[in-house]
Each structure stands twice: as C-alpha cells, then as structure tokens.
C-alpha cells in the first residue's frame, strides 16, 4: 500500500451509498467516510477498490465479497465483519482496526496484509481462513481460530506481533515464517501439508534475533526451527513420522517450567543451539549428549530429563546435571563420557545402563531402583 493516499483516493472516487440492504455491485474506486451498514445485503467489489477512510466505520452483517481489486481499511477507519467477508483474487490492506467476528476468508489468490499501523482482532468464535498470503507487520490479536492452509501454498509471514490468546487456535497447514514476536497462550498446531505438500509437513521458523514465547500447546507434525530465542512455559511436542516432527534449534531454547517432548520417530537437530532446561525434557526417542546434533544442553536445577528410550553421553563430552535425570523402565542410559551430578540421577527398575569407559562424578543423589 506504499504510495496510497487518502487525497488521491477521494479525488477519483465516489462515496459509498449506505445502507446496503440488497445486492450491490461496485466497480471503480469507492470510498466510505461515515457509518455504513451492510445488512442484510450483499456488497460485491469486482474491480479497482473499496476504501474505508479515516473516521469511517464499515459494518458487515451480510456478505462482503471482493472478487478482484483492493479492499482498503485506512488509518482511523474501522472495519467490522460480523458475518462473511471473502477475498478471491484480491488484496485487503489494513492500516486501521479490523475486527472479525464472523468468517474472514482469503482465497487461493488473495492477500491479507495487516500493515505496521494496523490492528487485526479475530474475536472468540470467529474464523480467519487463509489460503494464500497472510502478512502481518502490525498487531494480530487472535481469540478465535486462524488457519493457514497449504492447498494453495498458504503462508503466514509475521514481522509484527501475533498474539494467540488462551482459548484461541492457530493451525498451520502451510508455512509460518516469524521474524517478529509470536506470543502463544492458546493452541498452536503445526499440521502436515496434505496432498499438495506430499506429506512433507510444514516449516515454522523463528528467525535469528527474534523472540517467540509459548505458554500454550504447540504440536509439531512438521519442522519447527528456532534460530532466535524461544521461551517455553507451555508444551512442545514433536509427533512421529519419517518426514514429520522435526525440531531444530540453532538459537536459544529456554524450557522454563514447560514440557519439551521428542516422540518416537521424530527428529531433532540442535546444531549450534543451546537448550536451557528448567522444565521437563522428555525423551521417547534416542538422544546423544555431546554430539553436534545435540548442541549444548544445560540440565539446570529445577528441571527434569525423563528418558524412556536411549540416552547416551558420548566419549570426550562432559555433561553436568543439576536437576533430575530419570531413566525409566525399558530405557537405556550409556555414559561413555563424564557425567557431573549435583542433582539427582535415578536408574529405575527395568532400566539398562552402561558406564563402560565413562566417569561419574556424583556430588548429588544417585537412586538405584534395580
């Protein structure tokens, strides 16, 4: 929307005649600068633009369909969707306040662009379905459901602030690329891309230098890559599958009283990254401390490492444990390096261990239940 000005619009546009109570087909450039209600009518924008100007309030309780062209909600303007707002091969530019309390759909050739000064509120019970481009440089407050669909290569690009509140859902079937701030206190599910993606899953990237916080539930069936700082006080679970559930951390992952679970068949790559654990780190797959893929793992006081699979500390590596390291029945723990314990290490009944060639320096507690 660079270069778009109110004066340029008003000079060439006609004012929208309100209210809209039947089917109205707009062509050319149309503006609204007052209160306009679409109820129970149908407003069709088939070319060029409909612009809600500063001071204008556009309330849609009917159907607002933008087949092509542009829908602009400018700074100082308010666009309220209480029913159905659909973009086909069109662009929605928001620099004002957009409130969705109904169904907002971006079609397979549409772009929803919340600009730096814009606020997009997706209210409780509302749905925002994005099939192509959802771009946020401003603030998105999600209290309802936001879905990023992969069928038309749908994506969410966030350079602003995306707040996913308690009770809300952010579902990613497409790509979610974050170089801003994502605050998740609700449900954030990362789902494989279906037939178009060939089951290859999706990628969620938290870019270098940026911070993402999760206080809710993040279930990854695709690839989750943290290259910045990720603060987890909720739950992160990577699901199983040959091409699904890949957790990559090349930044700093702070598991602060949260749960980080690597499921059977999932993948991990912490190369160059740091995991600070004061929560629960749960292993249901093999994990090798001291390998490049493990990065740096700090098992801090107050944290727990729960091993249900195969945990190893490789030769030449020194691993400190100030928390609780528990090897459950059926698990295997191999220490070929140096383990320095100031916390608690538990070898449960039915677990297997091998310290051949390794060193165990214990200044804490060792529980042998076998």
XYZ file of C-alpha atoms in Angstrom:
370
model
C 0.000 0.000 0.000
C 3.020 2.254 -0.445
C 2.086 5.500 -2.166
C -1.637 5.209 -1.441
C -3.050 8.445 -0.020
C -6.496 9.486 1.133
C -6.400 12.591 -1.066
C -5.600 10.534 -4.138
C -8.481 8.202 -3.373
C -11.087 10.878 -2.677
C -10.125 12.829 -5.791
C -11.024 9.976 -8.095
C -13.568 8.036 -6.073
C -17.277 8.149 -5.377
C -18.813 7.804 -1.914
C -20.496 4.545 -0.998
C -24.261 4.893 -0.724
C -25.461 3.358 2.537
C -27.038 1.300 3.948
C -26.620 -1.752 1.718
C -29.734 -3.902 2.111
C -29.732 -5.776 -1.201
C -27.132 -6.922 -3.713
C -24.827 -4.067 -4.757
C -22.103 -4.483 -7.399
C -19.307 -1.914 -7.129
C -16.881 -1.019 -9.897
C -14.346 1.765 -9.985
C -12.949 3.395 -6.845
C -15.429 3.763 -3.993
C -14.844 5.280 -0.546
C -16.634 5.338 2.783
C -16.059 8.110 5.304
C -19.063 7.705 7.594
C -21.107 4.877 9.111
C -22.143 2.245 6.605
C -24.052 -0.942 7.403
C -24.195 -3.906 5.054
C -27.252 -5.709 6.420
C -28.655 -7.993 5.201
C -27.289 -7.093 1.800
C -24.500 -8.365 -0.430
C -21.710 -5.971 -1.370
C -19.652 -7.084 -4.378
C -16.315 -5.459 -5.228
C -15.420 -6.705 -8.700
C -12.619 -4.345 -9.693
C -10.456 -1.449 -8.503
C -11.021 -0.508 -4.835
C -13.306 -0.002 -1.871
C -11.604 2.185 0.737
C -12.820 2.827 4.264
C -11.360 6.216 5.158
C -10.359 7.769 8.475
C -13.498 8.285 10.527
C -15.357 5.695 8.518
C -16.982 2.617 10.028
C -17.987 -0.222 7.748
C -20.150 -2.847 9.458
C -20.763 -6.042 7.527
C -23.613 -8.202 8.796
C -24.426 -9.526 5.349
C -21.880 -10.590 2.756
C -18.864 -8.615 1.563
C -17.292 -10.310 -1.453
C -14.145 -8.892 -3.085
C -13.516 -10.856 -6.274
C -10.678 -8.666 -7.550
C -9.143 -5.313 -6.777
C -8.414 -3.984 -3.303
C -10.235 -3.501 -0.020
C -8.507 -0.761 1.998
C -9.216 -0.046 5.649
C -7.169 3.081 6.242
C -5.711 4.604 9.409
C -8.549 5.891 11.568
C -11.022 3.594 9.866
C -12.866 0.656 11.423
C -13.958 -2.432 9.530
C -16.235 -4.790 11.466
C -17.105 -8.152 9.954
C -19.957 -9.857 11.788
C -20.828 -12.287 9.021
C -18.899 -13.230 5.858
C -16.011 -11.365 4.252
C -14.363 -13.202 1.371
C -11.426 -12.257 -0.859
C -10.997 -14.173 -4.130
C -8.232 -12.676 -6.293
C -7.995 -9.568 -4.198
C -5.959 -7.759 -1.556
C -7.063 -6.490 1.837
C -4.830 -3.712 3.170
C -5.403 -2.734 6.795
C -3.780 0.252 8.490
C -6.766 0.864 10.762
C -8.718 -1.504 13.005
C -10.199 -4.649 11.520
C -12.433 -6.742 13.765
C -13.575 -10.149 12.562
C -16.431 -11.724 14.493
C -17.578 -13.961 11.649
C -15.765 -15.696 8.791
C -12.907 -13.930 7.022
C -11.607 -15.939 4.074
C -8.560 -15.235 1.949
C -8.843 -17.285 -1.235
C -6.098 -19.097 -3.175
C -5.064 -15.892 -4.977
C -5.720 -13.409 -2.182
C -3.524 -11.396 0.177
C -4.486 -10.169 3.626
C -1.944 -7.529 4.631
C -2.079 -6.058 8.120
C 0.273 -3.106 7.835
C 2.594 -1.759 10.556
C -0.040 0.613 11.964
C -2.862 -1.890 11.621
C -4.637 -3.982 14.242
C -6.471 -7.151 13.298
C -8.696 -8.618 16.005
C -10.019 -12.117 15.344
C -12.648 -12.490 18.032
C -13.759 -15.535 20.038
C -15.868 -17.822 17.867
C -14.579 -16.208 14.665
C -12.517 -17.868 11.941
C -9.838 -16.474 9.670
C -9.115 -18.929 6.848
C -6.035 -18.030 4.817
C -5.309 -19.908 1.598
C -2.533 -17.734 0.202
C -0.809 -14.758 1.860
C -1.433 -13.544 5.389
C 1.133 -10.842 6.100
C 1.336 -9.130 9.474
C 3.583 -6.150 10.148
C 1.294 -4.713 12.815
C -0.631 -6.452 15.593
C -2.851 -9.503 15.315
C -4.905 -10.464 18.362
C -6.400 -13.911 17.927
C -9.158 -15.000 20.295
C -10.761 -17.393 17.795
C -9.331 -19.625 15.064
C -6.724 -18.763 12.446
C -5.973 -21.443 9.863
C -3.126 -21.336 7.332
C -3.989 -23.757 4.525
C -1.400 -25.464 2.312
C -3.638 -26.280 -0.673
C -2.725 -23.025 -2.416
C 0.652 -22.632 -0.687
C -0.873 -20.629 2.122
C 1.526 -18.852 4.441
C 1.694 -16.568 7.442
C 4.550 -14.063 7.379
C 4.877 -12.221 10.679
C 7.195 -9.255 11.146
C 4.972 -7.645 13.759
C 3.269 -9.064 16.843
C 0.965 -12.063 16.698
C -0.877 -12.734 19.968
C -2.584 -16.122 20.185
C -4.640 -15.865 23.367
C -5.902 -18.522 25.755
C -8.779 -20.412 24.155
C -7.652 -19.439 20.648
C -6.245 -21.734 17.966
C -3.553 -21.147 15.372
C -3.472 -24.052 12.921
C -0.686 -24.199 10.351
C -1.116 -26.423 7.313
C 1.148 -24.082 5.348
C 4.312 -22.136 6.169
C 4.525 -19.904 9.224
C 7.555 -17.617 8.990
C 8.248 -15.455 12.007
C 10.758 -12.625 12.247
C 8.645 -10.704 14.735
C 7.041 -11.780 18.006
C 4.572 -14.636 18.420
C 3.017 -14.926 21.872
C 1.159 -18.202 22.190
C -1.073 -18.825 25.203
C -3.592 -20.925 23.302
C -3.358 -23.880 20.958
C -0.765 -23.767 18.186
C -0.876 -26.861 15.987
C 1.529 -27.391 13.113
C -0.046 -29.920 10.753
C 1.361 -31.689 7.695
C 0.575 -30.132 4.336
C -1.677 -32.833 2.914
C -1.733 -33.784 -0.760
C -0.117 -30.642 -2.158
C 2.881 -30.914 0.163
C 3.060 -34.654 -0.342
C 3.064 -35.241 3.411
C 6.331 -33.366 3.812
C 4.933 -31.255 6.624
C 5.356 -27.547 7.229
C 8.049 -25.255 8.489
C 7.753 -22.770 11.325
C 10.806 -20.552 11.598
C 11.683 -18.185 14.433
C 14.399 -16.055 12.876
C 17.710 -15.040 14.404
C 17.482 -12.063 16.718
C 13.796 -12.519 17.410
C 11.862 -13.871 20.378
C 8.918 -16.243 20.455
C 7.053 -17.275 23.591
C 4.811 -20.292 24.105
C 2.612 -20.674 27.154
C 0.115 -22.973 25.473
C 0.371 -26.143 23.408
C 2.490 -26.446 20.273
C 2.171 -29.759 18.441
C 4.641 -30.113 15.575
C 3.976 -32.562 12.764
C 6.217 -30.518 10.510
C 9.517 -28.714 11.008
C 9.894 -26.244 13.847
C 13.103 -24.211 13.587
C 14.233 -21.776 16.260
C 17.154 -19.583 15.260
C 16.358 -16.844 17.762
C 15.151 -17.098 21.350
C 12.215 -19.323 22.218
C 10.777 -19.186 25.741
C 8.573 -22.164 26.551
C 6.358 -22.302 29.607
C 3.765 -24.486 27.892
C 4.110 -27.742 25.974
C 6.025 -28.511 22.769
C 5.559 -31.979 21.305
C 7.102 -33.307 18.102
C 4.999 -36.105 16.657
C 6.311 -39.238 14.996
C 6.802 -39.826 11.292
C 9.594 -40.126 8.739
C 9.168 -36.553 7.484
C 7.237 -35.095 10.385
C 8.062 -33.826 13.829
C 11.434 -32.225 13.159
C 12.627 -29.923 15.957
C 15.566 -27.714 15.016
C 17.253 -25.315 17.416
C 20.202 -23.212 16.314
C 19.342 -20.431 18.755
C 18.425 -20.422 22.438
C 15.545 -22.582 23.604
C 14.558 -21.837 27.196
C 12.309 -24.557 28.566
C 11.119 -22.659 31.628
C 8.782 -24.864 33.669
C 7.352 -26.126 30.384
C 7.418 -29.507 28.665
C 9.559 -30.372 25.659
C 8.826 -33.847 24.293
C 10.602 -35.695 21.478
C 8.282 -38.510 20.420
C 9.140 -41.891 18.936
C 10.113 -41.493 15.288
C 10.509 -37.728 15.457
C 13.705 -35.891 14.521
C 15.897 -33.278 16.136
C 18.831 -31.079 15.175
C 20.167 -28.722 17.848
C 23.411 -27.979 15.993
C 24.821 -24.652 17.190
C 21.956 -24.200 19.620
C 21.523 -24.036 23.382
C 18.803 -25.772 25.369
C 18.353 -24.395 28.875
C 16.093 -26.792 30.736
C 14.369 -25.882 33.981
C 11.185 -27.657 32.926
C 10.602 -31.200 31.681
C 12.630 -32.596 28.783
C 11.032 -35.887 27.782
C 12.734 -38.409 25.503
C 10.782 -41.119 23.735
C 13.471 -41.448 21.088
C 17.269 -41.795 21.144
C 19.240 -38.703 22.150
C 23.044 -38.386 22.283
C 24.541 -35.707 24.533
C 27.849 -34.323 23.276
C 27.141 -34.805 19.578
C 26.889 -31.812 17.224
C 23.199 -32.551 16.661
C 22.543 -32.234 20.410
C 24.070 -28.770 20.672
C 24.576 -27.551 24.226
C 22.160 -28.981 26.784
C 22.095 -27.345 30.211
C 20.277 -29.517 32.750
C 19.600 -26.851 35.349
C 18.272 -27.064 38.892
C 14.515 -27.454 38.951
C 14.474 -29.216 35.606
C 13.857 -32.854 34.724
C 15.193 -35.057 31.961
C 12.923 -38.091 31.609
C 14.400 -40.875 29.483
C 12.040 -43.525 28.134
C 14.266 -44.539 25.202
C 18.057 -44.489 24.679
C 20.098 -41.676 26.231
C 23.852 -41.515 25.783
C 26.675 -39.229 26.878
C 29.379 -39.710 24.262
C 33.091 -40.202 24.903
C 35.027 -36.972 25.440
C 31.971 -34.977 26.483
C 31.364 -33.560 29.952
C 27.714 -33.230 30.885
C 26.575 -31.508 34.057
C 23.283 -32.293 35.740
C 21.874 -30.036 38.443
C 18.308 -31.194 38.008
C 16.635 -34.593 37.957
C 17.720 -37.199 35.419
C 15.434 -40.239 35.458
C 15.838 -43.376 33.366
C 12.524 -45.210 33.352
C 11.836 -48.913 32.942
C 12.751 -50.143 29.471
C 15.149 -47.281 28.806
C 18.903 -47.380 28.231
C 21.493 -44.941 29.574
C 25.056 -45.131 28.249
C 27.703 -42.877 29.806
C 30.959 -43.051 27.854
C 31.967 -39.501 28.758
C 31.993 -37.586 32.032
C 28.781 -37.021 33.985
C 28.967 -34.472 36.779
C 25.915 -34.714 39.012
C 24.893 -32.179 41.634
C 21.234 -33.058 41.291
C 19.537 -36.454 41.219
C 20.146 -39.393 38.887
C 17.640 -42.251 39.046
C 18.027 -45.661 37.421
C 14.570 -47.197 37.718
C 13.808 -50.899 37.945
C 13.843 -52.398 34.469
C 16.168 -49.762 33.043
C 19.540 -50.534 31.485
C 22.794 -48.659 31.970
C 26.392 -48.907 30.812
C 29.135 -46.664 32.202
C 31.992 -48.508 30.478
C 34.820 -46.078 29.724
C 32.948 -43.216 31.345
C 33.277 -41.233 34.560
C 30.515 -40.450 37.027
C 31.286 -37.658 39.491
C 28.460 -37.600 41.995
C 28.018 -34.706 44.414
C 24.273 -35.137 44.484
C 21.961 -38.140 44.766
C 22.060 -41.475 42.950
C 18.905 -43.578 43.184
C 19.354 -47.221 42.200
C 15.972 -48.907 42.000
C 17.178 -52.006 40.221
